[in-house]
C-alpha cells in the first residue's frame, strides 16, 4: 500500500510534514514531494489479556478488578495514546465504586495467617521497647502534637 502526497505543493509538504519529509530523506533517501511512501498496517500499542465484565470491570476472581492496559478497555488490544487517561479516569471511578461496594458487603475481611502472625510479632517486639514512641523507627521518636 502506498501513500502519495506528491500532488500537494512542495511548500505545503515542507510546512505541514517537515519531520516526515526529513526522516524519510535521512533513512530511505525518499523525497515524498515526488515519490509515494510505502505504508503497512501495524498495531502501535498492544495491551490486554484480563477478561473483565463491562459493567464494573470485575473478573472471575472474587474481589479482583482490572482496568487500563491490563483489561484492554474500549479499544481492544490497540488504542490511541491520548485516549488512555480519560479511559482510566472513567473506568477507575466505576471500578473503584464497585470494589468499595464489594468490600463493604463482606462480613469478614480474611487475612493471611502468616502475615497476621508476622505483624503481631513486630508489634509485640516494638511495644516492649523502653520508649514505645520509637516503634518502627531506627532512632527518631514519633512527632508529638
CSV table of N, CA and C in Angstrom, one decimal, residues 63-132:
chain,number,residue,atom,x,y,z
A,63,UNK,N,-13.5,-10.2,44.1
A,63,UNK,CA,-12.7,-9.1,44.6
A,63,UNK,C,-11.6,-8.5,43.8
A,64,UNK,N,-11.4,-9.1,42.6
A,64,UNK,CA,-10.3,-8.7,41.7
A,64,UNK,C,-10.9,-7.9,40.6
A,65,UNK,N,-10.4,-6.7,40.4
A,65,UNK,CA,-10.9,-5.8,39.3
A,65,UNK,C,-9.7,-5.4,38.4
A,66,UNK,N,-9.9,-5.1,37.2
A,66,UNK,CA,-8.8,-4.7,36.3
A,66,UNK,C,-9.3,-3.6,35.4
A,67,UNK,N,-8.4,-2.6,35.2
A,67,UNK,CA,-8.7,-1.5,34.2
A,67,UNK,C,-7.5,-1.2,33.4
A,68,UNK,N,-7.6,-0.3,32.5
A,68,UNK,CA,-6.4,0.2,31.7
A,68,UNK,C,-5.8,-0.9,30.8
A,69,UNK,N,-4.5,-0.9,30.8
A,69,UNK,CA,-3.7,-1.8,29.9
A,69,UNK,C,-4.0,-3.2,30.2
A,70,UNK,N,-4.2,-3.6,31.4
A,70,UNK,CA,-4.5,-5.0,31.8
A,70,UNK,C,-5.8,-5.5,31.2
A,71,UNK,N,-6.7,-4.7,31.0
A,71,UNK,CA,-8.1,-5.1,30.6
A,71,UNK,C,-8.5,-4.8,29.2
A,72,UNK,N,-7.7,-4.3,28.4
A,72,UNK,CA,-8.0,-3.9,27.0
A,72,UNK,C,-8.9,-2.6,26.9
A,73,UNK,N,-9.9,-2.6,27.7
A,73,UNK,CA,-10.8,-1.4,27.7
A,73,UNK,C,-11.6,-1.2,26.4
A,74,UNK,N,-11.9,0.0,26.1
A,74,UNK,CA,-12.8,0.3,25.0
A,74,UNK,C,-12.2,0.0,23.6
A,75,UNK,N,-10.9,0.0,23.5
A,75,UNK,CA,-10.3,0.0,22.2
A,75,UNK,C,-9.7,-1.4,21.9
A,76,UNK,N,-10.0,-2.4,22.7
A,76,UNK,CA,-9.4,-3.7,22.4
A,76,UNK,C,-7.9,-3.7,22.6
A,77,UNK,N,-7.2,-4.5,21.8
A,77,UNK,CA,-5.7,-4.6,22.0
A,77,UNK,C,-4.9,-3.5,21.5
A,78,UNK,N,-5.6,-2.5,20.9
A,78,UNK,CA,-4.9,-1.3,20.4
A,78,UNK,C,-5.7,-0.1,20.7
A,79,UNK,N,-5.0,1.0,21.2
A,79,UNK,CA,-5.7,2.2,21.5
A,79,UNK,C,-4.9,3.4,21.1
A,80,UNK,N,-5.6,4.5,20.9
A,80,UNK,CA,-4.9,5.8,20.6
A,80,UNK,C,-4.3,6.3,21.9
A,81,UNK,N,-3.1,6.8,21.8
A,81,UNK,CA,-2.4,7.2,23.0
A,81,UNK,C,-3.1,8.2,23.9
A,82,UNK,N,-3.8,9.2,23.3
A,82,UNK,CA,-4.5,10.2,24.0
A,82,UNK,C,-5.7,9.8,24.7
A,83,UNK,N,-6.2,8.6,24.4
A,83,UNK,CA,-7.5,8.1,25.0
A,83,UNK,C,-7.2,7.4,26.3
A,84,UNK,N,-6.0,7.1,26.6
A,84,UNK,CA,-5.8,6.2,27.8
A,84,UNK,C,-6.1,6.9,29.1
A,85,UNK,N,-5.8,8.2,29.3
A,85,UNK,CA,-6.1,8.9,30.5
A,85,UNK,C,-7.6,9.0,30.8
A,86,UNK,N,-8.4,9.4,29.8
A,86,UNK,CA,-9.8,9.6,30.1
A,86,UNK,C,-10.4,8.2,30.4
A,87,UNK,N,-9.9,7.2,29.7
A,87,UNK,CA,-10.5,5.9,29.9
A,87,UNK,C,-10.2,5.4,31.4
A,88,UNK,N,-9.0,5.7,31.8
A,88,UNK,CA,-8.6,5.3,33.2
A,88,UNK,C,-9.4,6.1,34.2
A,89,UNK,N,-9.7,7.4,33.9
A,89,UNK,CA,-10.5,8.2,34.9
A,89,UNK,C,-11.9,7.6,35.0
A,90,UNK,N,-12.5,7.4,33.8
A,90,UNK,CA,-13.9,6.9,33.8
A,90,UNK,C,-14.0,5.5,34.4
A,91,UNK,N,-13.2,4.6,33.9
A,91,UNK,CA,-13.3,3.2,34.5
A,91,UNK,C,-12.7,3.1,35.8
A,92,UNK,N,-11.7,3.9,36.2
A,92,UNK,CA,-11.2,3.9,37.5
A,92,UNK,C,-12.3,4.2,38.6
A,93,UNK,N,-13.1,5.2,38.2
A,93,UNK,CA,-14.2,5.6,39.2
A,93,UNK,C,-15.2,4.4,39.3
A,94,UNK,N,-15.6,3.9,38.1
A,94,UNK,CA,-16.6,2.9,38.1
A,94,UNK,C,-16.1,1.6,38.9
A,95,UNK,N,-14.9,1.3,38.6
A,95,UNK,CA,-14.3,0.1,39.2
A,95,UNK,C,-14.0,0.3,40.7
A,96,UNK,N,-13.6,1.5,41.0
A,96,UNK,CA,-13.3,1.9,42.5
A,96,UNK,C,-14.6,1.8,43.3
A,97,UNK,N,-15.7,2.3,42.7
A,97,UNK,CA,-17.0,2.2,43.4
A,97,UNK,C,-17.5,0.7,43.5
A,98,UNK,N,-17.3,-0.1,42.5
A,98,UNK,CA,-17.6,-1.5,42.6
A,98,UNK,C,-16.8,-2.2,43.6
A,99,UNK,N,-15.5,-1.9,43.6
A,99,UNK,CA,-14.6,-2.6,44.6
A,99,UNK,C,-15.0,-2.2,46.0
A,100,UNK,N,-15.3,-0.9,46.2
A,100,UNK,CA,-15.6,-0.4,47.6
A,100,UNK,C,-17.0,-1.1,48.0
A,101,UNK,N,-17.9,-1.2,47.1
A,101,UNK,CA,-19.2,-1.9,47.4
A,101,UNK,C,-19.0,-3.3,47.7
A,102,UNK,N,-18.1,-4.0,47.0
A,102,UNK,CA,-17.8,-5.4,47.2
A,102,UNK,C,-17.2,-5.6,48.6
A,103,UNK,N,-16.2,-4.7,48.9
A,103,UNK,CA,-15.5,-4.8,50.2
A,103,UNK,C,-16.5,-4.5,51.4
A,104,UNK,N,-17.4,-3.5,51.2
A,104,UNK,CA,-18.3,-3.2,52.3
A,104,UNK,C,-19.3,-4.3,52.5
A,105,UNK,N,-19.6,-5.1,51.4
A,105,UNK,CA,-20.6,-6.2,51.6
A,105,UNK,C,-20.0,-7.4,52.3
A,106,UNK,N,-18.7,-7.5,52.5
A,106,UNK,CA,-18.2,-8.7,53.1
A,106,UNK,C,-18.4,-8.7,54.6
A,107,UNK,N,-18.7,-9.8,55.2
A,107,UNK,CA,-19.0,-9.9,56.6
A,107,UNK,C,-17.7,-10.1,57.4
A,108,UNK,N,-16.6,-10.5,56.7
A,108,UNK,CA,-15.3,-10.6,57.3
A,108,UNK,C,-14.3,-10.2,56.2
A,109,UNK,N,-13.2,-9.7,56.7
A,109,UNK,CA,-12.1,-9.4,55.8
A,109,UNK,C,-11.0,-10.4,56.1
A,110,UNK,N,-10.9,-11.5,55.3
A,110,UNK,CA,-9.9,-12.5,55.5
A,110,UNK,C,-8.5,-12.0,55.3
A,111,UNK,N,-7.6,-12.4,56.2
A,111,UNK,CA,-6.2,-12.1,56.1
A,111,UNK,C,-5.3,-13.3,56.1
A,112,UNK,N,-4.2,-13.1,55.6
A,112,UNK,CA,-3.2,-14.2,55.6
A,112,UNK,C,-2.8,-14.5,57.0
A,113,UNK,N,-2.8,-15.8,57.5
A,113,UNK,CA,-2.4,-16.1,58.8
A,113,UNK,C,-1.0,-15.8,59.1
A,114,UNK,N,-0.1,-16.1,58.1
A,114,UNK,CA,1.3,-15.8,58.2
A,114,UNK,C,1.6,-14.3,58.3
A,115,UNK,N,0.9,-13.5,57.5
A,115,UNK,CA,1.1,-12.0,57.5
A,115,UNK,C,0.6,-11.5,58.9
A,116,UNK,N,-0.5,-12.0,59.4
A,116,UNK,CA,-1.0,-11.5,60.7
A,116,UNK,C,-0.1,-11.9,61.8
A,117,UNK,N,0.5,-13.1,61.8
A,117,UNK,CA,1.4,-13.5,62.8
A,117,UNK,C,2.7,-12.7,62.8
A,118,UNK,N,3.2,-12.4,61.6
A,118,UNK,CA,4.4,-11.6,61.4
A,118,UNK,C,4.1,-10.2,62.0
A,119,UNK,N,3.0,-9.6,61.7
A,119,UNK,CA,2.6,-8.3,62.1
A,119,UNK,C,2.5,-8.2,63.7
A,120,UNK,N,1.9,-9.3,64.2
A,120,UNK,CA,1.8,-9.3,65.7
A,120,UNK,C,3.1,-9.4,66.3
A,121,UNK,N,4.0,-10.2,65.7
A,121,UNK,CA,5.4,-10.4,66.3
A,121,UNK,C,6.1,-9.0,66.3
A,122,UNK,N,6.0,-8.3,65.2
A,122,UNK,CA,6.6,-7.0,65.1
A,122,UNK,C,6.1,-6.0,66.2
A,123,UNK,N,4.7,-6.0,66.3
A,123,UNK,CA,4.1,-5.0,67.2
A,123,UNK,C,4.5,-5.4,68.7
A,124,UNK,N,4.5,-6.7,69.0
A,124,UNK,CA,4.9,-7.1,70.4
A,124,UNK,C,6.3,-6.7,70.7
A,125,UNK,N,7.2,-6.9,69.7
A,125,UNK,CA,8.6,-6.5,69.9
A,125,UNK,C,8.8,-5.0,70.0
A,126,UNK,N,8.0,-4.3,69.2
A,126,UNK,CA,8.1,-2.9,69.2
A,126,UNK,C,7.6,-2.3,70.5
A,127,UNK,N,6.5,-2.8,71.1
A,127,UNK,CA,5.9,-2.2,72.3
A,127,UNK,C,6.7,-2.6,73.5
A,128,UNK,N,7.6,-3.6,73.4
A,128,UNK,CA,8.4,-4.0,74.6
A,128,UNK,C,9.6,-3.1,74.8
A,129,UNK,N,9.8,-2.2,73.8
A,129,UNK,CA,10.9,-1.3,73.9
A,129,UNK,C,10.7,-0.3,75.1
A,130,UNK,N,11.8,0.3,75.5
A,130,UNK,CA,11.7,1.2,76.6
A,130,UNK,C,10.9,2.4,76.3
A,131,UNK,N,11.1,2.9,75.0
A,131,UNK,CA,10.3,4.1,74.6
A,131,UNK,C,9.4,3.7,73.4
A,132,UNK,N,8.1,3.4,73.6
A,132,UNK,CA,7.3,3.0,72.5
A,132,UNK,C,7.1,4.0,71.4
